[in-house]
mmCIF file of C-alpha atoms in Angstrom:
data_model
loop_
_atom_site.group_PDB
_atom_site.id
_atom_site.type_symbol
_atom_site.label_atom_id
_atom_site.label_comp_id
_atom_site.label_asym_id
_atom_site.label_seq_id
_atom_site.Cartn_x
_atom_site.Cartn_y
_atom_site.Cartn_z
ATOM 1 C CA UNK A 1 0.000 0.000 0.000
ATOM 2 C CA UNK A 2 3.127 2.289 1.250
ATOM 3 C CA UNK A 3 4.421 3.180 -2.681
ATOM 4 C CA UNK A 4 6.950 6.232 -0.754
ATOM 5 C CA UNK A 5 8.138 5.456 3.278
ATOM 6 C CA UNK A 6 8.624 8.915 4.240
ATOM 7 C CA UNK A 7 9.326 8.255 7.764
ATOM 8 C CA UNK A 8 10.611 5.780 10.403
ATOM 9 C CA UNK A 9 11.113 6.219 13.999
ATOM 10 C CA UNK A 10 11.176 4.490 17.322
ATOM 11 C CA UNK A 11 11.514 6.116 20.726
ATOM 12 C CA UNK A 12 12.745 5.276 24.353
ATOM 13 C CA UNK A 13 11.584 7.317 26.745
ATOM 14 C CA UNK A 14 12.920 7.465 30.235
ATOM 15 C CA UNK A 15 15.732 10.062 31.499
ATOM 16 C CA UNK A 16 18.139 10.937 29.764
ATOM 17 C CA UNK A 17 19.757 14.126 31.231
ATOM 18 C CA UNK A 18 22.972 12.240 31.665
ATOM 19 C CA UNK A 19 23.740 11.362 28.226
ATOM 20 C CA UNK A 20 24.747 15.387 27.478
ATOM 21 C CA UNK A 21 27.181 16.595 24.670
ATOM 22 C CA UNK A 22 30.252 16.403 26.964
ATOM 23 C CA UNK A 23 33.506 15.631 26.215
ATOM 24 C CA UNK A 24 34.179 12.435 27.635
ATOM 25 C CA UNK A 25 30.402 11.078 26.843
ATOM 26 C CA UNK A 26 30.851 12.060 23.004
ATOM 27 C CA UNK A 27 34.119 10.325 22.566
ATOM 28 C CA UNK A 28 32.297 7.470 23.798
ATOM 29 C CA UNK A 29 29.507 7.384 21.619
ATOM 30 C CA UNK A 30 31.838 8.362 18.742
ATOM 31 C CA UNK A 31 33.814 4.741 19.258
ATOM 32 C CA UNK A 32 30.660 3.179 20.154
ATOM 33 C CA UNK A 33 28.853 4.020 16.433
ATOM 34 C CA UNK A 34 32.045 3.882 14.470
ATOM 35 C CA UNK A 35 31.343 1.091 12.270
ATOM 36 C CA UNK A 36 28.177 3.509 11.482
ATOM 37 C CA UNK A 37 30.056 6.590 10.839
ATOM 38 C CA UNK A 38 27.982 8.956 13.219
ATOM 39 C CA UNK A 39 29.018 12.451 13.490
ATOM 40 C CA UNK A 40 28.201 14.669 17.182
ATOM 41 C CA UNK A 41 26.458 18.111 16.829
ATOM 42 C CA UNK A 42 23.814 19.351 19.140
ATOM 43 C CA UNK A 43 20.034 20.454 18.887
ATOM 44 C CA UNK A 44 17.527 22.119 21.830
ATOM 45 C CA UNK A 45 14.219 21.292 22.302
ATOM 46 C CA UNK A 46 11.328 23.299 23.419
ATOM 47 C CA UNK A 47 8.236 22.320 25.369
ATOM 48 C CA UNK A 48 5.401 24.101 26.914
ATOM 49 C CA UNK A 49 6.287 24.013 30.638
ATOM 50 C CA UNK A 50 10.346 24.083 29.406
ATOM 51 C CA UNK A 51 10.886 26.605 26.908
ATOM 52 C CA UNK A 52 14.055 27.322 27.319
ATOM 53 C CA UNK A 53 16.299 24.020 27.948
ATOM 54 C CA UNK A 54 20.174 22.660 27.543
ATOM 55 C CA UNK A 55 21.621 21.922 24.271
ATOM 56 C CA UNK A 56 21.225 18.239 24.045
ATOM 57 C CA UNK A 57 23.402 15.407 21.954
ATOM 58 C CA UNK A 58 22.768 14.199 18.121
ATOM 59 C CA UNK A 59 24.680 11.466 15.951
ATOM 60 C CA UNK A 60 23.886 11.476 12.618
ATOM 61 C CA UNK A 61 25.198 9.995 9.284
ATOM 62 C CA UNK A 62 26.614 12.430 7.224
ATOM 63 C CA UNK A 63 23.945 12.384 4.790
ATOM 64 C CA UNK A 64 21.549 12.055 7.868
ATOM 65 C CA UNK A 65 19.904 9.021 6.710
ATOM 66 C CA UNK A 66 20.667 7.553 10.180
ATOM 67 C CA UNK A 67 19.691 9.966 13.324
ATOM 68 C CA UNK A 68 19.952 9.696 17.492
ATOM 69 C CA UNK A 69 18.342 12.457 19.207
ATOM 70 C CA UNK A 70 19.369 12.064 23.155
ATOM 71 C CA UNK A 71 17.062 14.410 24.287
ATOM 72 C CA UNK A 72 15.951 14.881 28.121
ATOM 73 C CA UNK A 73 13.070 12.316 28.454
ATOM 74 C CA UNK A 74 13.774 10.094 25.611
ATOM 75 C CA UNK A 75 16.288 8.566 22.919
ATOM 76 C CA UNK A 76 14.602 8.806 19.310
ATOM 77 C CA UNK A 77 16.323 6.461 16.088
ATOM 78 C CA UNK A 78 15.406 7.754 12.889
ATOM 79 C CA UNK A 79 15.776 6.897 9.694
ATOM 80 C CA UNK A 80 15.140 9.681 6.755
ATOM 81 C CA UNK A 81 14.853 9.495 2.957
ATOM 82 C CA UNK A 82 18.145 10.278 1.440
ATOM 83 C CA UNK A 83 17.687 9.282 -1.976
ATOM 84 C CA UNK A 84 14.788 10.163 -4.829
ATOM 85 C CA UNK A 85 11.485 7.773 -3.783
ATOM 86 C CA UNK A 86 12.790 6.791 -0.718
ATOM 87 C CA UNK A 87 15.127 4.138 -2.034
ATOM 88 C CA UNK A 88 16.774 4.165 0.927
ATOM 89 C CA UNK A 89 14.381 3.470 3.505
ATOM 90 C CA UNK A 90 13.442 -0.318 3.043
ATOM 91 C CA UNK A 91 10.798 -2.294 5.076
ATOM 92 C CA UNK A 92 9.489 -1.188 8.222
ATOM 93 C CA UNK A 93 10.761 -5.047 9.908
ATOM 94 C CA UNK A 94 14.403 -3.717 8.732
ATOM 95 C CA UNK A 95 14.492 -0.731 10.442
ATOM 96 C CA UNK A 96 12.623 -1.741 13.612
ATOM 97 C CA UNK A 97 15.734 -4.683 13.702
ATOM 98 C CA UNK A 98 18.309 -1.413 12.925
ATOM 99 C CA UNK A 99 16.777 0.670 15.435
ATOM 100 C CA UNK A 100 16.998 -1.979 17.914
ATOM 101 C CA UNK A 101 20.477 -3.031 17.446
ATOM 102 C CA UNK A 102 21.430 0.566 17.642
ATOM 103 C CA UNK A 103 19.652 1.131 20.935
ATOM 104 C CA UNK A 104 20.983 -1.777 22.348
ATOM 105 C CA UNK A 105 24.803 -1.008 21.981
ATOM 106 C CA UNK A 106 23.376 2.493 24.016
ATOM 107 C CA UNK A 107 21.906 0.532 27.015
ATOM 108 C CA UNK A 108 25.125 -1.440 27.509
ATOM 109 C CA UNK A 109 26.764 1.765 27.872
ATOM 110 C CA UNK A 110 23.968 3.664 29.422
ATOM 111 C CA UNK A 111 21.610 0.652 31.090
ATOM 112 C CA UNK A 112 18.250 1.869 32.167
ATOM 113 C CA UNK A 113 14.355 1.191 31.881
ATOM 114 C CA UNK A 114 11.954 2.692 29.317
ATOM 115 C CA UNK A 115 9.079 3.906 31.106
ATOM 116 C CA UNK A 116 7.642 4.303 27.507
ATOM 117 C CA UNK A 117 7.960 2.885 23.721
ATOM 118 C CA UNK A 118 6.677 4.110 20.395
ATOM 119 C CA UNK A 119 7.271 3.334 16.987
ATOM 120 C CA UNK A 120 5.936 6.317 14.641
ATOM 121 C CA UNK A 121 5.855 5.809 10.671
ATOM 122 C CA UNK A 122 4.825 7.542 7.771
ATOM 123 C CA UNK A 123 4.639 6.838 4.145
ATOM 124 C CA UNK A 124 2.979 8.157 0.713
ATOM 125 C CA UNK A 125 0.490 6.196 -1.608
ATOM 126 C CA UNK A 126 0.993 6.239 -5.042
ATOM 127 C CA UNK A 127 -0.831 8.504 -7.067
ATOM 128 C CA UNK A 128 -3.911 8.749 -8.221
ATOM 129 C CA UNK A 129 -6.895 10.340 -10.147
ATOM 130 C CA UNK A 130 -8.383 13.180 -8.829
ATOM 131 C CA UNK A 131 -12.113 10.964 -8.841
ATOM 132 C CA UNK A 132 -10.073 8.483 -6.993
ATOM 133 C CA UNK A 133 -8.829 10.670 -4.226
ATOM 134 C CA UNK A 134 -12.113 12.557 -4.163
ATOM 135 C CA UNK A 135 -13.807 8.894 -3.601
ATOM 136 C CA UNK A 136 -11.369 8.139 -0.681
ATOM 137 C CA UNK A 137 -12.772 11.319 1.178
ATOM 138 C CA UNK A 138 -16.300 10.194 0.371
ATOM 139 C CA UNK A 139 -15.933 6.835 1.749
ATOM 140 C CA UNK A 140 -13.741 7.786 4.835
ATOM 141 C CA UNK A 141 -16.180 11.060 5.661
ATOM 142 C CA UNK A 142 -19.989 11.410 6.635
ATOM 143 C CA UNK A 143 -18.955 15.021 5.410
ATOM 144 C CA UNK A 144 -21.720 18.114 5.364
ATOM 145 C CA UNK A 145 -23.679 19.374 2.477
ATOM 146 C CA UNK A 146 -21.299 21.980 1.465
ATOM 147 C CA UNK A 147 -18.268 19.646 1.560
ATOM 148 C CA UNK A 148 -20.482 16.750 -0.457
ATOM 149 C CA UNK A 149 -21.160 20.034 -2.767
ATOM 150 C CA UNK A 150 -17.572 21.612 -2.791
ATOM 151 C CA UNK A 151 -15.076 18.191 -2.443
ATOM 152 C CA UNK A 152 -11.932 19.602 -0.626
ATOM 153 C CA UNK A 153 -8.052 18.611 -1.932
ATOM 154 C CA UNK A 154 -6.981 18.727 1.367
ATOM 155 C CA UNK A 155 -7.896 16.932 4.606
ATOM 156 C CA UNK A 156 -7.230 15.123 7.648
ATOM 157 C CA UNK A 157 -8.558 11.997 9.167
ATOM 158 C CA UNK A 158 -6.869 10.644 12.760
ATOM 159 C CA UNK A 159 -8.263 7.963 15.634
ATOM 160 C CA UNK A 160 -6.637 7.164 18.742
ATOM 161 C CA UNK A 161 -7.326 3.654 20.042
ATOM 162 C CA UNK A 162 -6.209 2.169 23.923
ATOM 163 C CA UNK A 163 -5.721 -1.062 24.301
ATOM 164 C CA UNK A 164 -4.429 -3.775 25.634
ATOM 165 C CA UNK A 165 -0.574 -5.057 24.667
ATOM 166 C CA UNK A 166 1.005 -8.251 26.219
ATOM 167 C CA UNK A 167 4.720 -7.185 26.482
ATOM 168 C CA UNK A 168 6.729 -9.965 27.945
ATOM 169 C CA UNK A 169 4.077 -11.701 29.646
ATOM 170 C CA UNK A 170 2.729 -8.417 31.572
ATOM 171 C CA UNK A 171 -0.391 -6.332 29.909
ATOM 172 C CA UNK A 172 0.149 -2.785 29.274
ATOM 173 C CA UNK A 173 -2.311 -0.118 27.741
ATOM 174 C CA UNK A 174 -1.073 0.850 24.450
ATOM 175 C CA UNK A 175 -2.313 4.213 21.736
ATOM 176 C CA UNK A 176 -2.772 3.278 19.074
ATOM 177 C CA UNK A 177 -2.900 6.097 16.068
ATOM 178 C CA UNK A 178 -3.641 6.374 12.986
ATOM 179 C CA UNK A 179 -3.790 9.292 10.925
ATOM 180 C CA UNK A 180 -4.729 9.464 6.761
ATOM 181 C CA UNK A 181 -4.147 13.248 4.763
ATOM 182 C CA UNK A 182 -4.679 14.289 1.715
ATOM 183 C CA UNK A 183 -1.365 16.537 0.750
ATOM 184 C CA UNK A 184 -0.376 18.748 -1.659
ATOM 185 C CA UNK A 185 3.570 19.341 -1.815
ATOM 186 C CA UNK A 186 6.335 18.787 -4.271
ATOM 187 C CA UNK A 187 9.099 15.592 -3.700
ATOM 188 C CA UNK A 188 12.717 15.710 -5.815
ATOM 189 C CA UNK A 189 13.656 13.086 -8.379
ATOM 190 C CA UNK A 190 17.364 13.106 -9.761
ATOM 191 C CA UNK A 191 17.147 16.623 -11.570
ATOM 192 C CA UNK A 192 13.555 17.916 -11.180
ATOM 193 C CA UNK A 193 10.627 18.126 -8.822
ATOM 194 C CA UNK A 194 7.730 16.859 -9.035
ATOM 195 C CA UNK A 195 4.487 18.410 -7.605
ATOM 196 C CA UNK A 196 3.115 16.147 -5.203
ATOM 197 C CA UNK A 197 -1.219 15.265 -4.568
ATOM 198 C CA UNK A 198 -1.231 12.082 -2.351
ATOM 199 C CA UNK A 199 -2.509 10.597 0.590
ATOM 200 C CA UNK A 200 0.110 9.968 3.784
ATOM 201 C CA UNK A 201 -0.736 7.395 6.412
ATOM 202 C CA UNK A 202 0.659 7.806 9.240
ATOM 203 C CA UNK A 203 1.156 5.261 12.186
ATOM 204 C CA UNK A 204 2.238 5.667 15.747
ATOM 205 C CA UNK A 205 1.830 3.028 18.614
ATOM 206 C CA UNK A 206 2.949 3.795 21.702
ATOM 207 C CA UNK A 207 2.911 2.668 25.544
ATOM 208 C CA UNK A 208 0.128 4.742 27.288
ATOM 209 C CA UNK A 209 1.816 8.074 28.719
ATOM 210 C CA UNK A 210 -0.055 7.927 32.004
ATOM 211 C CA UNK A 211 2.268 5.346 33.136
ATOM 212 C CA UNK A 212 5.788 6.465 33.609
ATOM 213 C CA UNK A 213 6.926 3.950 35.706
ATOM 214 C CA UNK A 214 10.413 2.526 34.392
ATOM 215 C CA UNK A 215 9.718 -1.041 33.492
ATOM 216 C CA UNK A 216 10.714 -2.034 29.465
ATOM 217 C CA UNK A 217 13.881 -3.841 29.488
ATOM 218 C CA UNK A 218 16.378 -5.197 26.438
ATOM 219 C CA UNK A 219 13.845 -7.811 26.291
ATOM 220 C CA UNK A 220 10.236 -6.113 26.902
ATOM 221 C CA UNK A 221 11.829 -3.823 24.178
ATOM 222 C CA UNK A 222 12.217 -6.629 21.786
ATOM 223 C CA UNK A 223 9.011 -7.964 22.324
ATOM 224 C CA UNK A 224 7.090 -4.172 22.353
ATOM 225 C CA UNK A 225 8.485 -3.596 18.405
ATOM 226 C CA UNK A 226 7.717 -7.190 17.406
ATOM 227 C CA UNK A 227 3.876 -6.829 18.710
ATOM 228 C CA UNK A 228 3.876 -2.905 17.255
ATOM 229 C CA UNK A 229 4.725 -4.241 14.084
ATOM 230 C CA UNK A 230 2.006 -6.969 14.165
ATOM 231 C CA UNK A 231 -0.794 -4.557 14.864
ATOM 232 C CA UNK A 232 0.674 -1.981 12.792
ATOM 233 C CA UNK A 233 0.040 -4.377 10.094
ATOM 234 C CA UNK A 234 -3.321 -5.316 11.411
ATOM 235 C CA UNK A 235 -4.190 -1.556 11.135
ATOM 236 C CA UNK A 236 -2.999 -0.921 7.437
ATOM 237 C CA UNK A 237 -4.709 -3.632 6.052
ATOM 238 C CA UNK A 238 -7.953 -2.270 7.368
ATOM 239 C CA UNK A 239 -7.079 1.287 6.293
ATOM 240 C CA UNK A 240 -6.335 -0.483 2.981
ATOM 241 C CA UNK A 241 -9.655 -2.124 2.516
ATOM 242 C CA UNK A 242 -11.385 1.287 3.452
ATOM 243 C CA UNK A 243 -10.125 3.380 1.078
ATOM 244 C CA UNK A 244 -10.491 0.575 -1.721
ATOM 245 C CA UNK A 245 -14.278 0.418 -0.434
ATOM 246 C CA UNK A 246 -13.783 -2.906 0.304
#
């Protein structure tokens, strides 16, 4: 269904004020990522009740394909679109396996709980006639007589789910989101750009946020991105038969 991956990302959260851009904990992470070639640089974050916080760490791949954000509640893997159609980005099971590997060289280093998990995707489908994207919106939205009269080129659709997630034997309430658009934009192709009318799904499941007790080891991680995967898949397929009016 996915014909562009536009994004992949997965998150621990837990603190992380200790893993700072000093001196000695760069050099560190330098040797530790060296078969990966990951460069340090900083970035800040803002928040509502923090507006003004520390510079935190980044590694990145020089063409930032590859990033690690250690920011002050959480350590977020991502992996970005570096070449024309997302070439680059491969399957969603590839990355999760990446993105794992990657966090687990951290925790040996830097062991700690999660208190939380997430694993947050986006992606493009492929195009389509302007009656077919019109019919998506029809089947997808109970919309009012002026939108039945006037069909809009943009739009938004998003649920949040909780429910229940066996990780590692122990239940724990899980979001899960899903969000469809209709987008207008322009993507490059070797030596041009192309204007861009598509639909994004987007895809985030993550441990409930009320519950910040530090519990998701090596292993509960494991199992978390195995069973995210599963009813990531679960949800697409649905989303698929939806806006095929099946």
């Amino acid at each position: 269904m996915i014909d562009i991956p536009s994004k992949y990302e997965a998150v621990f959260f837990g603190n992380i004020e200790d893993i700072k851009p000093a001196t000695d904990t760069i050099t560190v992470l330098i040797e530790m990522f060296k078969d990966k070639n990951m460069l340090p640089s900083t970035f800040r974050t803002y928040t509502p009740k923090r507006p003004i916080t520390p510079m935190r760490l980044r590694l990145s791949a020089p063409d930032k394909e590859w990033v690690i954000d250690f920011s002050l509640d959480r350590i977020s893997i991502q992996k970005n679109i570096v070449k024309p159609r997302g070439a680059n980005m491969g399957t969603t099971e590839d990355f999760v396996k990446e993105a794992i590997a990657r966090m687990k060289r951290i925790l040996q280093k830097y062991p700690r709980k999660a208190n939380r998990l997430a694993l947050i995707t986006e992606g493009l489908m492929k195009e389509m006639s302007e009656d077919q994207l019109n019919g998506i919106f029809e089947r997808l939205f109970r919309a009012i007589e002026f939108y039945k009269e006037n069909v809009p080129n943009e739009w938004g659709y998003r649920s949040v789910s909780k429910v229940e997630m066996p990780i590692k034997g122990k239940e724990d309430a899980v979001n899960a989101i899903t969000t469809i658009k209709r987008i207008k934009g322009e993507y490059e192709e070797p030596e041009r750009v192309v204007p861009m009318d598509r639909i994004l799904i987007g895809s985030d499941i993550n441990t409930f946020h009320e519950n910040v007790e530090p519990r998701f080891e090596i292993e509960s991680i494991n199992d978390f991105f195995a069973k995210a995967l599963e009813l990531r898949g679960k949800i697409l397929d649905q989303v698929e038969d939806a806006i095929n009016g099946q």
